C-alpha cells in the first residue's frame, strides 16, 4: 500500500514489511519511527485527493460509475432520454406540458427526502468516528496509567522479579488495548484472516509478542467460532489492569505508591474501561440498526419516478436533453450512493472510516508510551506464557 503523503522519504510497503516489529518486545533495540508505523496502514490514500486546497480534481476519482447502483439507473435514463429526443426530432413528439407541476410535485419532496437521508447517514458516520476516537483516547489513558504505575513501583523500591513482573503486566495491558482495536475492526469489517493486509498482519504479530502466541491463538479460535472476541478482550484487559494496579509483583503495597494514588488510578482505569465497553456497544448498534427500510423504499420510489419523468420534463431542450438528464441523474444517484456508504461506515467503500489506519496509529502511540519504561534486564524479552 502507498503512504498517505508520498515523497522521497516515505517508506514503501516493501520496506515496512521488512522493518522491525511495530510493538517490539522488551529488550529489543529496534526503533521504528512513529510516522513509518502510521504509514504502514496506507488507508488514507482515498481521502488525500480532496484533503488539499491546491487541487480539487482528484476528488472526482471518488465517483465510481462502475458500481451497479449508479450505472444501471444512469444507463436507463440515458436510453430513455435518447429515445425521447429521437422521437421528438423525427416525428414531432409533443413534450409533456406539465414540467413545472412535475418538478414541484415530485422534485421538492425528493429533495427533502434526500437531504434528510444524507444528514442521517452522516450523523451515523460521525458517531462511528467519535466512537473510535473514544477508543483511542481511552486506550492511551489506560496504558499511560499503567506505565506511570510501573515507573512509580520501580521508584518505590520494587526490583528484580517484582520489577520484571510489573513491566510485563504493563506490556500486557498495552497488548489487550491493541487487541481490542484489532478484533473490533475485524468484527465490524467482517474480516477474512487469510486475506489480511501487511499492516493488519503486523498488528497480529505485535499481539503475539505482547500477549503470547497461546493467547492470540485462543482469540483466533473464538473469532472462527463466531464469538464476540472484543468483549472477551475487554474482560482480559480489566483483569490485567487490576493485577497491575493492585500489587507490585503480587505482594505488598500497590505500585502507585499510596492508597490514595492507587484508588485514583483504579478509578481512572475503570472509567476508561467503561468507555471501551460503550464503544463496543455503540459500534454494534450502528451495524445492526440500519436506516428504516420503509423510509428508504419511499425515497427510492420517488427517486426512480423522478428520473423516469426527467426526459419528458426537459424534452424541449433537444439534443441538450441527454447531458442534462445524465448530469441530474448522476447528482441525485450520487447523493443516495454516498448516504448508503455513510450509513454503516465500517466497510471498504471510499467514504468508510479507515479502521486499519486507526489501529496502526493506536499501536504506534502505545509503543511510544511503553518506550518510557526503562530498559529491562536480560531475560525480560520473553512474552508472558499464559496471558
mmCIF file of C-alpha atoms in Angstrom:
data_model
loop_
_atom_site.group_PDB
_atom_site.id
_atom_site.type_symbol
_atom_site.label_atom_id
_atom_site.label_comp_id
_atom_site.label_asym_id
_atom_site.label_seq_id
_atom_site.Cartn_x
_atom_site.Cartn_y
_atom_site.Cartn_z
ATOM 1 C CA UNK A 1 0.000 0.000 0.000
ATOM 2 C CA UNK A 2 1.079 3.554 -0.584
ATOM 3 C CA UNK A 3 1.668 6.001 2.207
ATOM 4 C CA UNK A 4 -0.642 8.962 2.695
ATOM 5 C CA UNK A 5 1.974 11.539 1.771
ATOM 6 C CA UNK A 6 4.216 10.015 -0.840
ATOM 7 C CA UNK A 7 7.610 11.519 -1.335
ATOM 8 C CA UNK A 8 11.302 10.782 -1.319
ATOM 9 C CA UNK A 9 11.274 9.939 2.393
ATOM 10 C CA UNK A 10 8.013 7.978 2.506
ATOM 11 C CA UNK A 11 8.551 4.277 3.209
ATOM 12 C CA UNK A 12 7.209 1.787 0.726
ATOM 13 C CA UNK A 13 5.091 -1.203 1.682
ATOM 14 C CA UNK A 14 8.053 -3.483 0.961
ATOM 15 C CA UNK A 15 10.235 -1.520 3.350
ATOM 16 C CA UNK A 16 7.536 -1.603 6.011
ATOM 17 C CA UNK A 17 7.028 -5.354 5.723
ATOM 18 C CA UNK A 18 10.738 -5.870 6.157
ATOM 19 C CA UNK A 19 11.029 -3.486 9.068
ATOM 20 C CA UNK A 20 11.363 -4.443 12.718
ATOM 21 C CA UNK A 21 8.262 -5.299 14.779
ATOM 22 C CA UNK A 22 5.879 -2.431 15.399
ATOM 23 C CA UNK A 23 5.482 -3.132 19.077
ATOM 24 C CA UNK A 24 8.850 -4.526 19.883
ATOM 25 C CA UNK A 25 9.386 -6.880 22.742
ATOM 26 C CA UNK A 26 11.209 -5.742 25.840
ATOM 27 C CA UNK A 27 14.957 -5.730 25.392
ATOM 28 C CA UNK A 28 14.881 -5.277 21.608
ATOM 29 C CA UNK A 29 16.796 -2.337 20.223
ATOM 30 C CA UNK A 30 14.937 -1.590 17.000
ATOM 31 C CA UNK A 31 13.256 1.811 16.882
ATOM 32 C CA UNK A 32 10.574 2.276 14.233
ATOM 33 C CA UNK A 33 9.614 5.973 13.759
ATOM 34 C CA UNK A 34 6.033 6.857 14.571
ATOM 35 C CA UNK A 35 5.332 8.189 11.075
ATOM 36 C CA UNK A 36 6.620 4.979 9.500
ATOM 37 C CA UNK A 37 4.301 2.917 11.696
ATOM 38 C CA UNK A 38 1.367 5.082 10.696
ATOM 39 C CA UNK A 39 2.267 4.788 7.014
ATOM 40 C CA UNK A 40 2.014 1.011 7.324
ATOM 41 C CA UNK A 41 -1.781 1.268 7.180
ATOM 42 C CA UNK A 42 -1.898 3.342 3.996
ATOM 43 C CA UNK A 43 -5.661 3.655 4.429
ATOM 44 C CA UNK A 44 -5.980 7.399 3.870
ATOM 45 C CA UNK A 45 -4.954 7.454 0.198
ATOM 46 C CA UNK A 46 -8.613 7.545 -0.784
ATOM 47 C CA UNK A 47 -9.090 10.820 1.107
ATOM 48 C CA UNK A 48 -5.883 12.561 0.102
ATOM 49 C CA UNK A 49 -7.340 13.895 -3.164
ATOM 50 C CA UNK A 50 -9.851 16.303 -1.656
ATOM 51 C CA UNK A 51 -7.917 16.917 1.578
ATOM 52 C CA UNK A 52 -5.663 19.508 -0.048
ATOM 53 C CA UNK A 53 -6.696 23.009 -1.055
ATOM 54 C CA UNK A 54 -4.345 23.083 -4.043
ATOM 55 C CA UNK A 55 -6.170 20.526 -6.187
ATOM 56 C CA UNK A 56 -9.823 19.557 -6.283
ATOM 57 C CA UNK A 57 -9.984 17.468 -9.456
ATOM 58 C CA UNK A 58 -8.523 14.319 -7.808
ATOM 59 C CA UNK A 59 -11.601 14.237 -5.622
ATOM 60 C CA UNK A 60 -13.655 13.319 -8.698
ATOM 61 C CA UNK A 61 -11.970 9.931 -8.661
ATOM 62 C CA UNK A 62 -14.178 9.012 -5.704
ATOM 63 C CA UNK A 63 -17.164 8.821 -8.080
ATOM 64 C CA UNK A 64 -17.310 5.156 -9.068
ATOM 65 C CA UNK A 65 -19.568 4.762 -12.113
ATOM 66 C CA UNK A 66 -18.635 1.089 -12.251
ATOM 67 C CA UNK A 67 -20.960 0.280 -9.355
ATOM 68 C CA UNK A 68 -24.308 -1.218 -10.462
ATOM 69 C CA UNK A 69 -26.007 1.135 -8.002
ATOM 70 C CA UNK A 70 -25.032 4.014 -10.334
ATOM 71 C CA UNK A 71 -24.507 2.740 -13.856
ATOM 72 C CA UNK A 72 -27.734 0.755 -14.200
ATOM 73 C CA UNK A 73 -30.126 3.685 -13.498
ATOM 74 C CA UNK A 74 -27.856 6.046 -15.437
ATOM 75 C CA UNK A 75 -27.940 3.739 -18.450
ATOM 76 C CA UNK A 76 -31.737 3.540 -18.301
ATOM 77 C CA UNK A 77 -32.134 7.320 -18.065
ATOM 78 C CA UNK A 78 -29.686 7.847 -20.932
ATOM 79 C CA UNK A 79 -31.516 5.403 -23.201
ATOM 80 C CA UNK A 80 -34.875 6.945 -22.329
ATOM 81 C CA UNK A 81 -33.660 10.499 -22.951
ATOM 82 C CA UNK A 82 -32.171 9.465 -26.313
ATOM 83 C CA UNK A 83 -35.454 7.827 -27.263
ATOM 84 C CA UNK A 84 -37.474 10.897 -26.320
ATOM 85 C CA UNK A 85 -35.062 13.164 -28.215
ATOM 86 C CA UNK A 86 -35.191 10.954 -31.328
ATOM 87 C CA UNK A 87 -38.985 10.747 -31.323
ATOM 88 C CA UNK A 88 -39.303 14.474 -30.810
ATOM 89 C CA UNK A 89 -36.926 15.276 -33.662
ATOM 90 C CA UNK A 90 -38.231 12.625 -36.073
ATOM 91 C CA UNK A 91 -41.955 12.568 -35.509
ATOM 92 C CA UNK A 92 -42.656 15.806 -33.681
ATOM 93 C CA UNK A 93 -43.346 14.026 -30.407
ATOM 94 C CA UNK A 94 -45.128 16.505 -28.137
ATOM 95 C CA UNK A 95 -43.483 17.200 -24.809
ATOM 96 C CA UNK A 96 -45.388 16.982 -21.581
ATOM 97 C CA UNK A 97 -46.738 20.398 -20.734
ATOM 98 C CA UNK A 98 -46.589 19.725 -17.008
ATOM 99 C CA UNK A 99 -42.906 20.339 -16.335
ATOM 100 C CA UNK A 100 -43.489 22.806 -13.513
ATOM 101 C CA UNK A 101 -46.115 20.642 -11.857
ATOM 102 C CA UNK A 102 -43.910 17.548 -12.010
ATOM 103 C CA UNK A 103 -40.876 19.431 -10.693
ATOM 104 C CA UNK A 104 -42.809 20.798 -7.738
ATOM 105 C CA UNK A 105 -44.891 17.695 -7.050
ATOM 106 C CA UNK A 106 -42.062 15.164 -7.190
ATOM 107 C CA UNK A 107 -38.815 17.145 -7.130
ATOM 108 C CA UNK A 108 -39.459 19.120 -3.951
ATOM 109 C CA UNK A 109 -40.373 16.115 -1.742
ATOM 110 C CA UNK A 110 -37.486 14.189 -3.311
ATOM 111 C CA UNK A 111 -35.033 16.955 -2.394
ATOM 112 C CA UNK A 112 -36.259 16.937 1.199
ATOM 113 C CA UNK A 113 -36.065 13.149 1.394
ATOM 114 C CA UNK A 114 -32.510 13.115 0.010
ATOM 115 C CA UNK A 115 -31.369 15.886 2.354
ATOM 116 C CA UNK A 116 -32.780 14.096 5.381
ATOM 117 C CA UNK A 117 -31.319 10.772 4.240
ATOM 118 C CA UNK A 118 -27.830 12.236 3.783
ATOM 119 C CA UNK A 119 -27.998 14.078 7.106
ATOM 120 C CA UNK A 120 -28.974 10.919 8.990
ATOM 121 C CA UNK A 121 -26.244 8.893 7.272
ATOM 122 C CA UNK A 122 -23.596 11.500 8.027
ATOM 123 C CA UNK A 123 -24.700 11.571 11.658
ATOM 124 C CA UNK A 124 -24.128 7.814 11.823
ATOM 125 C CA UNK A 125 -20.726 8.189 10.118
ATOM 126 C CA UNK A 126 -19.739 10.899 12.585
ATOM 127 C CA UNK A 127 -20.894 8.742 15.512
ATOM 128 C CA UNK A 128 -18.689 5.914 14.264
ATOM 129 C CA UNK A 129 -15.705 8.251 14.061
ATOM 130 C CA UNK A 130 -16.444 9.605 17.531
ATOM 131 C CA UNK A 131 -16.636 6.094 18.963
ATOM 132 C CA UNK A 132 -13.236 5.210 17.516
ATOM 133 C CA UNK A 133 -11.849 8.481 18.793
ATOM 134 C CA UNK A 134 -13.016 7.463 22.265
ATOM 135 C CA UNK A 135 -11.354 4.082 21.779
ATOM 136 C CA UNK A 136 -8.009 5.715 21.008
ATOM 137 C CA UNK A 137 -8.364 8.205 23.864
ATOM 138 C CA UNK A 138 -9.308 5.547 26.431
ATOM 139 C CA UNK A 139 -6.532 3.174 25.330
ATOM 140 C CA UNK A 140 -3.918 5.901 25.613
ATOM 141 C CA UNK A 141 -5.190 6.817 29.071
ATOM 142 C CA UNK A 142 -5.188 3.212 30.315
ATOM 143 C CA UNK A 143 -1.691 2.481 29.053
ATOM 144 C CA UNK A 144 -0.288 5.785 30.305
ATOM 145 C CA UNK A 145 -1.704 4.973 33.753
ATOM 146 C CA UNK A 146 -0.147 1.511 33.581
ATOM 147 C CA UNK A 147 3.228 2.973 32.593
ATOM 148 C CA UNK A 148 3.042 5.585 35.360
ATOM 149 C CA UNK A 149 2.175 2.899 37.912
ATOM 150 C CA UNK A 150 5.107 0.787 36.741
ATOM 151 C CA UNK A 151 7.533 3.701 36.994
ATOM 152 C CA UNK A 152 6.186 4.559 40.451
ATOM 153 C CA UNK A 153 6.586 0.961 41.570
ATOM 154 C CA UNK A 154 10.213 0.888 40.469
ATOM 155 C CA UNK A 155 10.948 4.227 42.100
ATOM 156 C CA UNK A 156 9.428 2.897 45.344
ATOM 157 C CA UNK A 157 11.977 0.126 45.503
ATOM 158 C CA UNK A 158 10.414 -2.735 43.568
ATOM 159 C CA UNK A 159 13.240 -4.518 41.837
ATOM 160 C CA UNK A 160 14.303 -7.835 40.415
ATOM 161 C CA UNK A 161 11.435 -10.229 39.807
ATOM 162 C CA UNK A 162 8.872 -7.697 41.024
ATOM 163 C CA UNK A 163 10.055 -5.062 38.538
ATOM 164 C CA UNK A 164 10.071 -7.583 35.730
ATOM 165 C CA UNK A 165 6.559 -8.771 36.562
ATOM 166 C CA UNK A 166 5.299 -5.181 36.693
ATOM 167 C CA UNK A 167 6.787 -4.363 33.287
ATOM 168 C CA UNK A 168 5.285 -7.494 31.794
ATOM 169 C CA UNK A 169 1.887 -6.529 33.151
ATOM 170 C CA UNK A 170 2.211 -3.045 31.630
ATOM 171 C CA UNK A 171 3.076 -4.554 28.265
ATOM 172 C CA UNK A 172 0.188 -6.978 28.668
ATOM 173 C CA UNK A 173 -2.233 -4.099 29.293
ATOM 174 C CA UNK A 174 -0.986 -2.391 26.115
ATOM 175 C CA UNK A 175 -1.391 -5.671 24.254
ATOM 176 C CA UNK A 176 -5.016 -6.038 25.291
ATOM 177 C CA UNK A 177 -5.726 -2.440 24.198
ATOM 178 C CA UNK A 178 -4.257 -3.148 20.763
ATOM 179 C CA UNK A 179 -6.126 -6.461 20.647
ATOM 180 C CA UNK A 180 -9.421 -4.716 21.340
ATOM 181 C CA UNK A 181 -8.945 -2.317 18.409
ATOM 182 C CA UNK A 182 -7.699 -5.146 16.174
ATOM 183 C CA UNK A 183 -10.558 -7.548 16.865
ATOM 184 C CA UNK A 184 -13.216 -4.834 16.934
ATOM 185 C CA UNK A 185 -12.099 -3.801 13.459
ATOM 186 C CA UNK A 186 -12.269 -7.426 12.330
ATOM 187 C CA UNK A 187 -15.756 -7.857 13.802
ATOM 188 C CA UNK A 188 -17.101 -4.680 12.174
ATOM 189 C CA UNK A 189 -15.231 -5.212 8.935
ATOM 190 C CA UNK A 190 -16.147 -8.905 8.664
ATOM 191 C CA UNK A 191 -12.501 -9.716 8.005
ATOM 192 C CA UNK A 192 -11.123 -12.872 6.499
ATOM 193 C CA UNK A 193 -7.864 -13.550 8.406
ATOM 194 C CA UNK A 194 -6.419 -15.266 5.344
ATOM 195 C CA UNK A 195 -6.677 -12.011 3.346
ATOM 196 C CA UNK A 196 -5.131 -9.675 5.905
ATOM 197 C CA UNK A 197 -3.164 -6.696 4.583
ATOM 198 C CA UNK A 198 0.505 -6.313 5.585
ATOM 199 C CA UNK A 199 -0.423 -3.653 8.162
ATOM 200 C CA UNK A 200 -3.085 -5.851 9.764
ATOM 201 C CA UNK A 201 -0.711 -8.819 9.787
ATOM 202 C CA UNK A 202 1.904 -6.708 11.563
ATOM 203 C CA UNK A 203 -0.665 -5.851 14.210
ATOM 204 C CA UNK A 204 -1.296 -9.526 14.845
ATOM 205 C CA UNK A 205 2.440 -10.184 15.049
ATOM 206 C CA UNK A 206 2.703 -7.413 17.645
ATOM 207 C CA UNK A 207 -0.083 -9.047 19.644
ATOM 208 C CA UNK A 208 1.779 -12.347 19.689
ATOM 209 C CA UNK A 209 4.867 -10.639 21.070
ATOM 210 C CA UNK A 210 2.910 -8.799 23.743
ATOM 211 C CA UNK A 211 0.385 -11.420 24.795
ATOM 212 C CA UNK A 212 1.990 -14.651 23.707
ATOM 213 C CA UNK A 213 1.060 -16.945 20.831
ATOM 214 C CA UNK A 214 -1.204 -19.043 23.038
ATOM 215 C CA UNK A 215 -3.472 -16.130 23.946
ATOM 216 C CA UNK A 216 -3.704 -14.953 20.322
ATOM 217 C CA UNK A 217 -4.486 -18.490 19.123
ATOM 218 C CA UNK A 218 -7.318 -18.692 21.648
ATOM 219 C CA UNK A 219 -8.718 -15.388 20.412
ATOM 220 C CA UNK A 220 -8.450 -16.504 16.783
ATOM 221 C CA UNK A 221 -10.257 -19.738 17.607
ATOM 222 C CA UNK A 222 -13.014 -17.744 19.296
ATOM 223 C CA UNK A 223 -13.302 -15.492 16.251
ATOM 224 C CA UNK A 224 -13.510 -18.509 13.943
ATOM 225 C CA UNK A 225 -16.320 -19.858 16.131
ATOM 226 C CA UNK A 226 -18.269 -16.608 15.765
ATOM 227 C CA UNK A 227 -17.743 -15.440 19.340
ATOM 228 C CA UNK A 228 -17.705 -11.820 20.466
ATOM 229 C CA UNK A 229 -13.929 -11.542 20.710
ATOM 230 C CA UNK A 230 -13.764 -7.796 21.554
ATOM 231 C CA UNK A 231 -15.940 -8.444 24.609
ATOM 232 C CA UNK A 232 -13.583 -11.189 25.766
ATOM 233 C CA UNK A 233 -10.601 -8.918 25.228
ATOM 234 C CA UNK A 234 -12.145 -6.213 27.395
ATOM 235 C CA UNK A 235 -12.635 -8.696 30.229
ATOM 236 C CA UNK A 236 -8.982 -9.731 29.982
ATOM 237 C CA UNK A 237 -7.922 -6.086 29.845
ATOM 238 C CA UNK A 238 -9.837 -5.333 33.035
ATOM 239 C CA UNK A 239 -8.182 -8.238 34.809
ATOM 240 C CA UNK A 240 -4.674 -7.299 33.654
ATOM 241 C CA UNK A 241 -5.071 -3.660 34.650
ATOM 242 C CA UNK A 242 -6.429 -4.668 38.061
ATOM 243 C CA UNK A 243 -3.497 -7.025 38.711
ATOM 244 C CA UNK A 244 -1.054 -4.321 37.700
ATOM 245 C CA UNK A 245 -2.539 -1.669 39.962
ATOM 246 C CA UNK A 246 -3.168 -3.974 42.927
ATOM 247 C CA UNK A 247 0.337 -5.057 43.605
ATOM 248 C CA UNK A 248 3.959 -4.927 42.638
ATOM 249 C CA UNK A 249 4.648 -8.495 41.646
ATOM 250 C CA UNK A 250 1.664 -9.760 43.611
ATOM 251 C CA UNK A 251 2.549 -8.543 47.065
ATOM 252 C CA UNK A 252 2.614 -5.620 49.439
ATOM 253 C CA UNK A 253 1.740 -2.075 48.570
ATOM 254 C CA UNK A 254 0.260 -1.029 45.276
ATOM 255 C CA UNK A 255 2.595 0.216 42.594
ATOM 256 C CA UNK A 256 1.063 3.690 42.700
ATOM 257 C CA UNK A 257 2.912 4.278 45.966
ATOM 258 C CA UNK A 258 -0.027 5.073 48.250
ATOM 259 C CA UNK A 259 -3.603 4.045 48.884
ATOM 260 C CA UNK A 260 -4.988 7.332 47.554
ATOM 261 C CA UNK A 261 -2.904 7.176 44.391
ATOM 262 C CA UNK A 262 -3.920 3.547 43.900
ATOM 263 C CA UNK A 263 -7.597 4.452 44.256
ATOM 264 C CA UNK A 264 -7.252 7.338 41.810
ATOM 265 C CA UNK A 265 -5.530 5.099 39.271
ATOM 266 C CA UNK A 266 -8.192 2.400 39.636
ATOM 267 C CA UNK A 267 -10.986 4.908 39.207
ATOM 268 C CA UNK A 268 -9.339 6.354 36.086
ATOM 269 C CA UNK A 269 -8.745 2.965 34.500
ATOM 270 C CA UNK A 270 -12.245 1.822 35.449
ATOM 271 C CA UNK A 271 -13.825 4.865 33.791
ATOM 272 C CA UNK A 272 -11.786 4.390 30.631
ATOM 273 C CA UNK A 273 -12.613 0.694 30.630
ATOM 274 C CA UNK A 274 -16.313 1.521 30.735
ATOM 275 C CA UNK A 275 -15.812 3.835 27.750
ATOM 276 C CA UNK A 276 -14.363 0.930 25.780
ATOM 277 C CA UNK A 277 -17.439 -1.144 26.610
ATOM 278 C CA UNK A 278 -19.534 1.788 25.394
ATOM 279 C CA UNK A 279 -17.519 1.928 22.162
ATOM 280 C CA UNK A 280 -18.171 -1.757 21.527
ATOM 281 C CA UNK A 281 -21.901 -1.370 22.146
ATOM 282 C CA UNK A 282 -22.098 1.777 20.011
ATOM 283 C CA UNK A 283 -20.343 0.181 17.037
ATOM 284 C CA UNK A 284 -22.550 -2.899 17.255
ATOM 285 C CA UNK A 285 -25.602 -0.640 17.370
ATOM 286 C CA UNK A 286 -24.545 1.118 14.170
ATOM 287 C CA UNK A 287 -24.009 -2.135 12.289
ATOM 288 C CA UNK A 288 -27.212 -3.793 13.493
ATOM 289 C CA UNK A 289 -29.597 -0.827 13.132
ATOM 290 C CA UNK A 290 -29.801 0.471 9.558
ATOM 291 C CA UNK A 291 -31.960 3.323 8.350
ATOM 292 C CA UNK A 292 -35.632 2.209 8.494
ATOM 293 C CA UNK A 293 -36.326 0.297 5.267
ATOM 294 C CA UNK A 294 -39.734 1.918 4.829
ATOM 295 C CA UNK A 295 -38.136 5.348 4.569
ATOM 296 C CA UNK A 296 -35.531 4.108 2.104
ATOM 297 C CA UNK A 297 -38.266 2.469 -0.025
ATOM 298 C CA UNK A 298 -40.241 5.729 -0.236
ATOM 299 C CA UNK A 299 -37.108 7.698 -1.103
ATOM 300 C CA UNK A 300 -36.008 5.347 -3.873
ATOM 301 C CA UNK A 301 -39.525 5.103 -5.304
ATOM 302 C CA UNK A 302 -39.676 8.887 -5.553
ATOM 303 C CA UNK A 303 -36.160 8.976 -7.000
ATOM 304 C CA UNK A 304 -36.927 6.419 -9.715
ATOM 305 C CA UNK A 305 -40.214 8.144 -10.566
ATOM 306 C CA UNK A 306 -38.461 11.498 -10.945
ATOM 307 C CA UNK A 307 -35.689 10.014 -13.108
ATOM 308 C CA UNK A 308 -38.276 8.290 -15.339
ATOM 309 C CA UNK A 309 -40.127 11.575 -15.867
ATOM 310 C CA UNK A 310 -36.994 13.698 -16.234
ATOM 311 C CA UNK A 311 -36.513 13.127 -20.014
ATOM 312 C CA UNK A 312 -40.067 14.311 -20.643
ATOM 313 C CA UNK A 313 -39.625 17.355 -18.403
ATOM 314 C CA UNK A 314 -36.617 18.631 -20.356
ATOM 315 C CA UNK A 315 -37.571 17.235 -23.797
ATOM 316 C CA UNK A 316 -37.863 20.734 -25.215
ATOM 317 C CA UNK A 317 -34.090 21.155 -24.847
ATOM 318 C CA UNK A 318 -33.472 18.927 -27.836
ATOM 319 C CA UNK A 319 -30.037 17.358 -28.050
ATOM 320 C CA UNK A 320 -29.001 19.070 -24.828
ATOM 321 C CA UNK A 321 -31.555 16.878 -23.065
ATOM 322 C CA UNK A 322 -29.208 13.870 -22.859
ATOM 323 C CA UNK A 323 -26.330 15.516 -20.923
ATOM 324 C CA UNK A 324 -28.799 17.387 -18.716
ATOM 325 C CA UNK A 325 -30.590 14.153 -17.785
ATOM 326 C CA UNK A 326 -27.295 12.366 -17.280
ATOM 327 C CA UNK A 327 -25.843 15.055 -15.011
ATOM 328 C CA UNK A 328 -29.025 15.449 -12.968
ATOM 329 C CA UNK A 329 -29.322 11.695 -12.515
ATOM 330 C CA UNK A 330 -25.668 11.419 -11.514
ATOM 331 C CA UNK A 331 -26.098 14.056 -8.805
ATOM 332 C CA UNK A 332 -29.246 12.504 -7.339
ATOM 333 C CA UNK A 333 -27.999 8.927 -7.503
ATOM 334 C CA UNK A 334 -24.603 10.009 -6.168
ATOM 335 C CA UNK A 335 -26.209 11.526 -3.088
ATOM 336 C CA UNK A 336 -28.047 8.282 -2.376
ATOM 337 C CA UNK A 337 -24.893 6.254 -3.027
ATOM 338 C CA UNK A 338 -22.888 8.342 -0.559
ATOM 339 C CA UNK A 339 -25.689 8.017 2.007
ATOM 340 C CA UNK A 340 -25.580 4.215 1.643
ATOM 341 C CA UNK A 341 -21.823 4.224 2.297
ATOM 342 C CA UNK A 342 -22.035 6.574 5.282
ATOM 343 C CA UNK A 343 -24.907 4.649 6.865
ATOM 344 C CA UNK A 344 -22.582 1.908 8.143
ATOM 345 C CA UNK A 345 -19.057 3.393 7.993
ATOM 346 C CA UNK A 346 -17.059 0.232 8.725
ATOM 347 C CA UNK A 347 -16.594 -1.276 5.271
ATOM 348 C CA UNK A 348 -14.301 -0.890 2.262
ATOM 349 C CA UNK A 349 -16.104 1.890 0.398
ATOM 350 C CA UNK A 350 -14.387 5.150 -0.433
ATOM 351 C CA UNK A 351 -16.219 7.065 2.304
ATOM 352 C CA UNK A 352 -15.900 4.443 5.040
ATOM 353 C CA UNK A 353 -13.654 5.003 8.037
ATOM 354 C CA UNK A 354 -10.032 3.812 7.640
ATOM 355 C CA UNK A 355 -10.067 1.491 10.640
ATOM 356 C CA UNK A 356 -6.755 -0.145 9.731
ATOM 357 C CA UNK A 357 -5.066 3.247 9.874
ATOM 358 C CA UNK A 358 -6.587 3.949 13.282
ATOM 359 C CA UNK A 359 -5.394 0.592 14.628
ATOM 360 C CA UNK A 360 -1.837 1.098 13.400
ATOM 361 C CA UNK A 361 -1.759 4.657 14.731
ATOM 362 C CA UNK A 362 -3.012 3.458 18.125
ATOM 363 C CA UNK A 363 -0.419 0.689 18.231
ATOM 364 C CA UNK A 364 2.305 3.215 17.423
ATOM 365 C CA UNK A 365 1.121 5.576 20.174
ATOM 366 C CA UNK A 366 1.077 2.797 22.771
ATOM 367 C CA UNK A 367 4.545 1.737 21.676
ATOM 368 C CA UNK A 368 5.730 5.294 22.353
ATOM 369 C CA UNK A 369 4.265 5.089 25.848
ATOM 370 C CA UNK A 370 5.999 1.765 26.506
ATOM 371 C CA UNK A 371 9.268 3.392 25.440
ATOM 372 C CA UNK A 372 9.062 5.451 28.646
ATOM 373 C CA UNK A 373 9.794 2.328 30.672
ATOM 374 C CA UNK A 374 13.472 1.818 31.490
ATOM 375 C CA UNK A 375 15.399 -0.766 29.547
ATOM 376 C CA UNK A 376 14.730 -4.114 31.263
ATOM 377 C CA UNK A 377 17.393 -6.548 32.389
ATOM 378 C CA UNK A 378 18.296 -9.629 30.388
ATOM 379 C CA UNK A 379 15.549 -12.198 30.366
ATOM 380 C CA UNK A 380 12.654 -9.725 30.207
ATOM 381 C CA UNK A 381 12.173 -10.013 26.458
ATOM 382 C CA UNK A 382 10.078 -13.178 26.590
ATOM 383 C CA UNK A 383 6.308 -12.620 26.340
ATOM 384 C CA UNK A 384 4.088 -13.970 29.107
ATOM 385 C CA UNK A 385 3.403 -17.692 28.799
ATOM 386 C CA UNK A 386 -0.232 -17.516 29.857
ATOM 387 C CA UNK A 387 -1.924 -14.228 29.078
#
